[in-house]
mmCIF file of C-alpha atoms and ligand atoms in Angstrom:
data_model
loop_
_atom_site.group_PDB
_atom_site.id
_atom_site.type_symbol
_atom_site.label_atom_id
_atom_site.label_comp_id
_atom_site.label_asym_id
_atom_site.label_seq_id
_atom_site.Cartn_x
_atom_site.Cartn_y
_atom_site.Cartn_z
ATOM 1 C CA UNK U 1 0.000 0.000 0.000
ATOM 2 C CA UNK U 2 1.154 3.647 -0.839
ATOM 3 C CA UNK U 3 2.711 5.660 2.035
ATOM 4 C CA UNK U 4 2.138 9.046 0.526
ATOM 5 C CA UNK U 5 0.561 11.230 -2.040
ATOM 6 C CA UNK U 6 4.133 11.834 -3.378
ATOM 7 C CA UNK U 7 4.643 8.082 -3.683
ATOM 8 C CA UNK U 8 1.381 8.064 -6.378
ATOM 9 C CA UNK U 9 2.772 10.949 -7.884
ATOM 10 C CA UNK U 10 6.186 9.448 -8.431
ATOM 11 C CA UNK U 11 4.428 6.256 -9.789
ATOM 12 C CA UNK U 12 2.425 8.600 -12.294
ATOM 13 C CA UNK U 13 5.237 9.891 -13.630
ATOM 14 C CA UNK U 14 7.515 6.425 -14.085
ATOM 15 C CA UNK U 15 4.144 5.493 -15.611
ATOM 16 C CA UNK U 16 4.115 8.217 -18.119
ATOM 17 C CA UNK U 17 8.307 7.896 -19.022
ATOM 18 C CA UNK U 18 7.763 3.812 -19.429
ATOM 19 C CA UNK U 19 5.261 5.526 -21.918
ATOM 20 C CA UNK U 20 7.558 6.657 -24.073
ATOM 21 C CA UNK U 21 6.941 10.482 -23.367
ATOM 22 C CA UNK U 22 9.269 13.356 -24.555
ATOM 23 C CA UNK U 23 7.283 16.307 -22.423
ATOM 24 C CA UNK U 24 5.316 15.369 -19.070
ATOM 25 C CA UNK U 25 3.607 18.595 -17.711
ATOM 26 C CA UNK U 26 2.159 18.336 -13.864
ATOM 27 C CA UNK U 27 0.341 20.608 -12.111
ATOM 28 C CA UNK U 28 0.156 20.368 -8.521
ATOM 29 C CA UNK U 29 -2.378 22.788 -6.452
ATOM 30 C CA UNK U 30 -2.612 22.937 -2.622
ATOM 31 C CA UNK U 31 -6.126 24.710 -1.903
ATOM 32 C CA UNK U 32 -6.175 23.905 1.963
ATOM 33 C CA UNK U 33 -8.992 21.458 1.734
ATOM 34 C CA UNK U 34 -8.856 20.086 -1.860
ATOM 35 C CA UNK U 35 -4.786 18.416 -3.264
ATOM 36 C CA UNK U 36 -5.473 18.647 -7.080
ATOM 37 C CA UNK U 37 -2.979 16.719 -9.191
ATOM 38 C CA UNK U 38 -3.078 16.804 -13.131
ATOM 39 C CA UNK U 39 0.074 14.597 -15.209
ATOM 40 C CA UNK U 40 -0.332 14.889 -18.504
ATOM 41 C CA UNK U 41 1.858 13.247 -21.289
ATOM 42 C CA UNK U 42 2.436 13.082 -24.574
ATOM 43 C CA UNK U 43 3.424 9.048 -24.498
ATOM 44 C CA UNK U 44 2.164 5.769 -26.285
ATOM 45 C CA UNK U 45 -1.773 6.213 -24.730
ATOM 46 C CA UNK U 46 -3.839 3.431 -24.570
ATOM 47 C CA UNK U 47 -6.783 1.653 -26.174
ATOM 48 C CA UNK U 48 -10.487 1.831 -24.560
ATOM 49 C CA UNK U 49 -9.613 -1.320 -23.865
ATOM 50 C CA UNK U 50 -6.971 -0.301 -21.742
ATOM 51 C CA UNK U 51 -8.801 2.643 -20.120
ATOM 52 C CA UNK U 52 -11.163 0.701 -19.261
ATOM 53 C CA UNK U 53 -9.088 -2.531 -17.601
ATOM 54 C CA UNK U 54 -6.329 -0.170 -15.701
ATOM 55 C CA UNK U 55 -9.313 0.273 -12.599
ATOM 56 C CA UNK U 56 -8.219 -3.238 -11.975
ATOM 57 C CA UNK U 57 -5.510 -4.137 -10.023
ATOM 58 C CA UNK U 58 -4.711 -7.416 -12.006
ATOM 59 C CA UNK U 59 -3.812 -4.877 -15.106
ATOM 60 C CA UNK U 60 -0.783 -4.828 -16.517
ATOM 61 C CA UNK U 61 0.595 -4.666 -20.385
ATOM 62 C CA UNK U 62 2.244 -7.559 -19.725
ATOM 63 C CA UNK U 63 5.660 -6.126 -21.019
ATOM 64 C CA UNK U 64 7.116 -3.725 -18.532
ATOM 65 C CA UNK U 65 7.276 -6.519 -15.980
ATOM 66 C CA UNK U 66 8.378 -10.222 -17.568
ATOM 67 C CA UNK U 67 6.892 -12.539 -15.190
ATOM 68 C CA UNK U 68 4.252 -10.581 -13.405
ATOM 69 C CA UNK U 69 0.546 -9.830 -14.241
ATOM 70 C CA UNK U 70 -0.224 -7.443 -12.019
ATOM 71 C CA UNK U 71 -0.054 -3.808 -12.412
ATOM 72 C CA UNK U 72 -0.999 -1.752 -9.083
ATOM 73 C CA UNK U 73 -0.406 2.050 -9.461
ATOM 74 C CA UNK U 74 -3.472 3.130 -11.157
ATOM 75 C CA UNK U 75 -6.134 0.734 -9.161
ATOM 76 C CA UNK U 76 -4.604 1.467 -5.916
ATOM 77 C CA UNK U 77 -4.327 5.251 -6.967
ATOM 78 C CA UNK U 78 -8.538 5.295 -7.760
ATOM 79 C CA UNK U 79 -9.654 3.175 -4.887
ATOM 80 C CA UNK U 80 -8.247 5.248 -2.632
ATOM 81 C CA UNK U 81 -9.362 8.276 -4.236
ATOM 82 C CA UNK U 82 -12.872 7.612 -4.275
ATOM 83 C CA UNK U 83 -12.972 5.920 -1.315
ATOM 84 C CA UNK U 84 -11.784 9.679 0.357
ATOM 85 C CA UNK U 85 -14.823 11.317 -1.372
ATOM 86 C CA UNK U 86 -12.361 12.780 -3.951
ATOM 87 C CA UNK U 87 -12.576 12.334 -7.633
ATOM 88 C CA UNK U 88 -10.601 10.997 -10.569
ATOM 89 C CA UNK U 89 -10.305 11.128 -14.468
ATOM 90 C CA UNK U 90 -8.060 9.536 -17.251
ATOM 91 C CA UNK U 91 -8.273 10.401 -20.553
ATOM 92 C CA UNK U 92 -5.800 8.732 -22.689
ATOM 93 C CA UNK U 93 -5.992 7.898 -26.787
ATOM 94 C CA UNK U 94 -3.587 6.174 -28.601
ATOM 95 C CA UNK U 95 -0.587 7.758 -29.715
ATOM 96 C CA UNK U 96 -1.690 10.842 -28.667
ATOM 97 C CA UNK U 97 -0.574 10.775 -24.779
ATOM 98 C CA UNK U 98 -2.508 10.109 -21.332
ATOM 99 C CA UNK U 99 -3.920 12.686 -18.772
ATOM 100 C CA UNK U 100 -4.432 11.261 -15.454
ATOM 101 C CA UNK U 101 -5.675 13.919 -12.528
ATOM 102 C CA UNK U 102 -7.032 13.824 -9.320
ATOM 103 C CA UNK U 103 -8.700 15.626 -6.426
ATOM 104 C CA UNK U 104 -8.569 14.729 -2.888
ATOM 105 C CA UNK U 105 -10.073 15.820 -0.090
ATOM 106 C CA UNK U 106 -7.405 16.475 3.009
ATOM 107 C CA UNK U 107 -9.877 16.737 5.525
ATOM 108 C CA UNK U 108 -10.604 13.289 5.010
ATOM 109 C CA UNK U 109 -9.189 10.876 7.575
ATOM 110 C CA UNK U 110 -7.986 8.203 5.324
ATOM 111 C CA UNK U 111 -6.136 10.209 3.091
ATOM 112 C CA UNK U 112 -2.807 9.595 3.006
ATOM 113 C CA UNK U 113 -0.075 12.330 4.181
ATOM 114 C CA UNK U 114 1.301 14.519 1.121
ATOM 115 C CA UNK U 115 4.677 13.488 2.025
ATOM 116 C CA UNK U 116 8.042 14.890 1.335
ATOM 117 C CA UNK U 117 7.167 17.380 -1.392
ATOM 118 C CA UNK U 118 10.064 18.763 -2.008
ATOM 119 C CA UNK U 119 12.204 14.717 -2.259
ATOM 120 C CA UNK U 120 9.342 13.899 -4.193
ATOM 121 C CA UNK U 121 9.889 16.848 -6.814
ATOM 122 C CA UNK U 122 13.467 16.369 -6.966
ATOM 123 C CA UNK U 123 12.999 13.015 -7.467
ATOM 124 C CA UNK U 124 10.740 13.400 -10.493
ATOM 125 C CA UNK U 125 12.912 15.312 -12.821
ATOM 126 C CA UNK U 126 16.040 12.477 -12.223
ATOM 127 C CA UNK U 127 14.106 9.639 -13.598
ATOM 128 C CA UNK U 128 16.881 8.303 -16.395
ATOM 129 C CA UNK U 129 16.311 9.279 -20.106
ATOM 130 C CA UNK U 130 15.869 12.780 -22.192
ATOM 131 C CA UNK U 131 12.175 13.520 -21.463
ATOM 132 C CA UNK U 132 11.035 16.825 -20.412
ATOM 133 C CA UNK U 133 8.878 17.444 -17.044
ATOM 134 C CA UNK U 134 7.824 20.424 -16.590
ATOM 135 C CA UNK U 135 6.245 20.865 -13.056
ATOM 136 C CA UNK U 136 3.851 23.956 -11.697
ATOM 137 C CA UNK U 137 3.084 24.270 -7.459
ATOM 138 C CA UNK U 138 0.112 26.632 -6.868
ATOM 139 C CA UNK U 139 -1.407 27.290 -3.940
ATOM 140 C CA UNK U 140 -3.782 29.904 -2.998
ATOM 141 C CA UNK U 141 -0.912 32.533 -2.334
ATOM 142 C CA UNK U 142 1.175 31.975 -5.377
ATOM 143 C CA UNK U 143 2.893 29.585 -7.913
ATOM 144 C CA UNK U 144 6.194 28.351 -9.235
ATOM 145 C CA UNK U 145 6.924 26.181 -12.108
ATOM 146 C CA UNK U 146 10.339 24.597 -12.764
ATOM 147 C CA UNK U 147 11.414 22.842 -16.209
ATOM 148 C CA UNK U 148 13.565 19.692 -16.272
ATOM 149 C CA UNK U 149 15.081 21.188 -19.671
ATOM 150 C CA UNK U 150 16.210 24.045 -17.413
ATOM 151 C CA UNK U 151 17.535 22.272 -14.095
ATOM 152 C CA UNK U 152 19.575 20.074 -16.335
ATOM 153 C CA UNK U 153 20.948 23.213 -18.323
ATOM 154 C CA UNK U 154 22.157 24.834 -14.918
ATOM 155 C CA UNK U 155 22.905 22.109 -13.156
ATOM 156 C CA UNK U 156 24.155 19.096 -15.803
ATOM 157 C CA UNK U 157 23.092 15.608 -14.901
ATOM 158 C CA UNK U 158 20.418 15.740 -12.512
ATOM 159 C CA UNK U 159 21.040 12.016 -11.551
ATOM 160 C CA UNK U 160 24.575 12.572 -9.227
ATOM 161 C CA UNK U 161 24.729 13.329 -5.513
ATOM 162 C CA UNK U 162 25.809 17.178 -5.774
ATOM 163 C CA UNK U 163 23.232 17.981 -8.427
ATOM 164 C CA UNK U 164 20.531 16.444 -6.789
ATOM 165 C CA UNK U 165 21.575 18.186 -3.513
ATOM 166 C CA UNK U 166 21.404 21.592 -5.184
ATOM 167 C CA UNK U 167 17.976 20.645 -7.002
ATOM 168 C CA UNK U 168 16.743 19.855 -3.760
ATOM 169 C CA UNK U 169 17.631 22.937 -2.053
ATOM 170 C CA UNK U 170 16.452 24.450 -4.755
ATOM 171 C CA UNK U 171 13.218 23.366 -4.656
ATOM 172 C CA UNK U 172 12.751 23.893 -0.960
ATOM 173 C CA UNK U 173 13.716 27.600 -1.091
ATOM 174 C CA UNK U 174 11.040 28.100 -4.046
ATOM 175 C CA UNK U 175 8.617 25.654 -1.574
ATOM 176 C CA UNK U 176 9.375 28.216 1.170
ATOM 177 C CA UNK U 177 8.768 30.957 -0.714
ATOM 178 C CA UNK U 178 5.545 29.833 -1.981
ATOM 179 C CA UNK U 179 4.329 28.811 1.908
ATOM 180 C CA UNK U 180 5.222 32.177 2.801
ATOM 181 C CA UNK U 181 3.314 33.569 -0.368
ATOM 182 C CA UNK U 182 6.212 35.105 -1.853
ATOM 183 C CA UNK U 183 6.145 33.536 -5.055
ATOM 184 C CA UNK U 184 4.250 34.583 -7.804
ATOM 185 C CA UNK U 185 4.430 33.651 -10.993
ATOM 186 C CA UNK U 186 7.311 31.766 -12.896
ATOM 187 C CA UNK U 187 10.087 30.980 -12.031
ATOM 188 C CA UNK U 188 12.845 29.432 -13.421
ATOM 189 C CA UNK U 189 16.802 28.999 -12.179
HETATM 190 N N1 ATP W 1 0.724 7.279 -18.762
HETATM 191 C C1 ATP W 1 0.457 6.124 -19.361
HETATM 192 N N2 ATP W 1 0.521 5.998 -20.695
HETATM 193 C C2 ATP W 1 0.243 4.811 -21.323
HETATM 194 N N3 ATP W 1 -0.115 3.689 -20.676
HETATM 195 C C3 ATP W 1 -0.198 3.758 -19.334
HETATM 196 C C4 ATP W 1 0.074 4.950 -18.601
HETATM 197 N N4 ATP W 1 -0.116 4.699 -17.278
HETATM 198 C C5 ATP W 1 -0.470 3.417 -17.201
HETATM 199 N N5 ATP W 1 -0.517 2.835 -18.422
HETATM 200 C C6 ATP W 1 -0.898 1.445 -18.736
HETATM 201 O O1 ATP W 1 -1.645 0.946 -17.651
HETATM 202 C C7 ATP W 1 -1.020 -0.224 -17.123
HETATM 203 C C8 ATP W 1 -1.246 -0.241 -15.630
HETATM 204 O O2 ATP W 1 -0.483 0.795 -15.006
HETATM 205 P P1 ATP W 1 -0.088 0.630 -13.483
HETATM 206 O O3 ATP W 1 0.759 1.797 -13.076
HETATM 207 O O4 ATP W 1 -1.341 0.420 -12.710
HETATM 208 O O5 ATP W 1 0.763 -0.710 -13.449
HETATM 209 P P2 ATP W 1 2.200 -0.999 -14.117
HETATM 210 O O6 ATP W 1 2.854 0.310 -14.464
HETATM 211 O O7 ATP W 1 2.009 -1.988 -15.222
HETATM 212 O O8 ATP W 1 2.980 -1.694 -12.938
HETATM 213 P P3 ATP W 1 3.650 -0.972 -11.679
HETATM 214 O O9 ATP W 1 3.032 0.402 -11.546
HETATM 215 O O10 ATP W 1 3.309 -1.847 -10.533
HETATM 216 O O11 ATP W 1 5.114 -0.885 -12.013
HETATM 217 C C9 ATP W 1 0.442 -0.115 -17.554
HETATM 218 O O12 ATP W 1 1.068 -1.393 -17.654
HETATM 219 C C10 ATP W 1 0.338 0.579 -18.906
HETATM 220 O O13 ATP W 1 0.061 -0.359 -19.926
HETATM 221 MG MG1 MG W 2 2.931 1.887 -13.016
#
């Protein structure tokens, strides 16, 4: 079972690379009461067929795992969603690219804790491979977005120790910022 919102969120994500996708665009908005979470990709999509088997945990395309037919991301992911009094959609077509978002409600007891927002963001953009993520944070007192294309310009390979140490302090001063409503709209490195 998932620990954390920012465990679902780093599932969506491997999800959408094991796509195939070149761009991934998330948007992530804190209202107080309400964690809205849109991922939207540009990857292989899937059939109706698809759409309409990944609500079951015993879904999987059979490839990305040799050996094992279960796929439990996107079942878990719903379940718990509706189960919160939240609310879910997936769109997806082939070749066109998949849009999975979410709403939950906090307030709810059995929602899981957000997590560690800003490991989780950090660890998002140093998935392996040349895709672009480009991620926006809103809350009601102001956004940021940051662009994968971007922290690897400044910073090289995201994936070693010192670059992934600067992203991360990176992040958490633009997290801080936007807590203490300081940060309005975009910015980059
Ligand atoms: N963004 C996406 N684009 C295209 N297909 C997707 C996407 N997300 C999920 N799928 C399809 O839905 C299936 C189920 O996804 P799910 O995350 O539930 O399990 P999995 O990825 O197969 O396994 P696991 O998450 O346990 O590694 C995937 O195998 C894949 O075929
Ligand atoms: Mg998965």
């Amino acid at each position: 079972m998932h620990a954390s919102v920012c465990d679902q969120l780093h599932d969506l994500v491997q999800n959408a690379i094991e796509a195939g996708a070149s761009c991934v665009r998330v948007m992530w908005r804190d209202t107080g009461r309400w964690l809205e979470i849109c991922i939207a990709d540009d990857g292989c999509g899937m059939t109706a067929e698809m759409r309409e088997r990944v609500a079951d945990p015993f879904c999987t395309d059979g490839r990305k795992h040799p050996g094992r037919r279960v796929g439990l991301g996107l079942a878990f992911l719903r379940q718990m969603v509706l189960e919160t009094g939240g609310s879910w959609n997936l769109e997806s077509e082939p070749n066109m690219g998949t849009t999975v978002s979410f709403r939950l409600d906090q307030t709810h007891w059995d929602v899981p804790p957000a997590g560690d927002v800003v490991s989780a963001i950090a660890g998002l953009m140093a998935f392996e491979g040349e895709y672009d993520l480009v991620l926006t944070r809103a809350t009601s007192r102001g956004r940021y977005e940051v662009r994968r294309a971007d922290l690897r310009e400044a910073l090289g390979e995201l994936e070693t120790a010192t670059s992934l140490g600067m992203l991360r302090d990176y992040i958490a001063s633009q997290e801080e910022a936007l807590q203490k409503g300081q940060n309005h709209g975009r910015h980059d490195t």
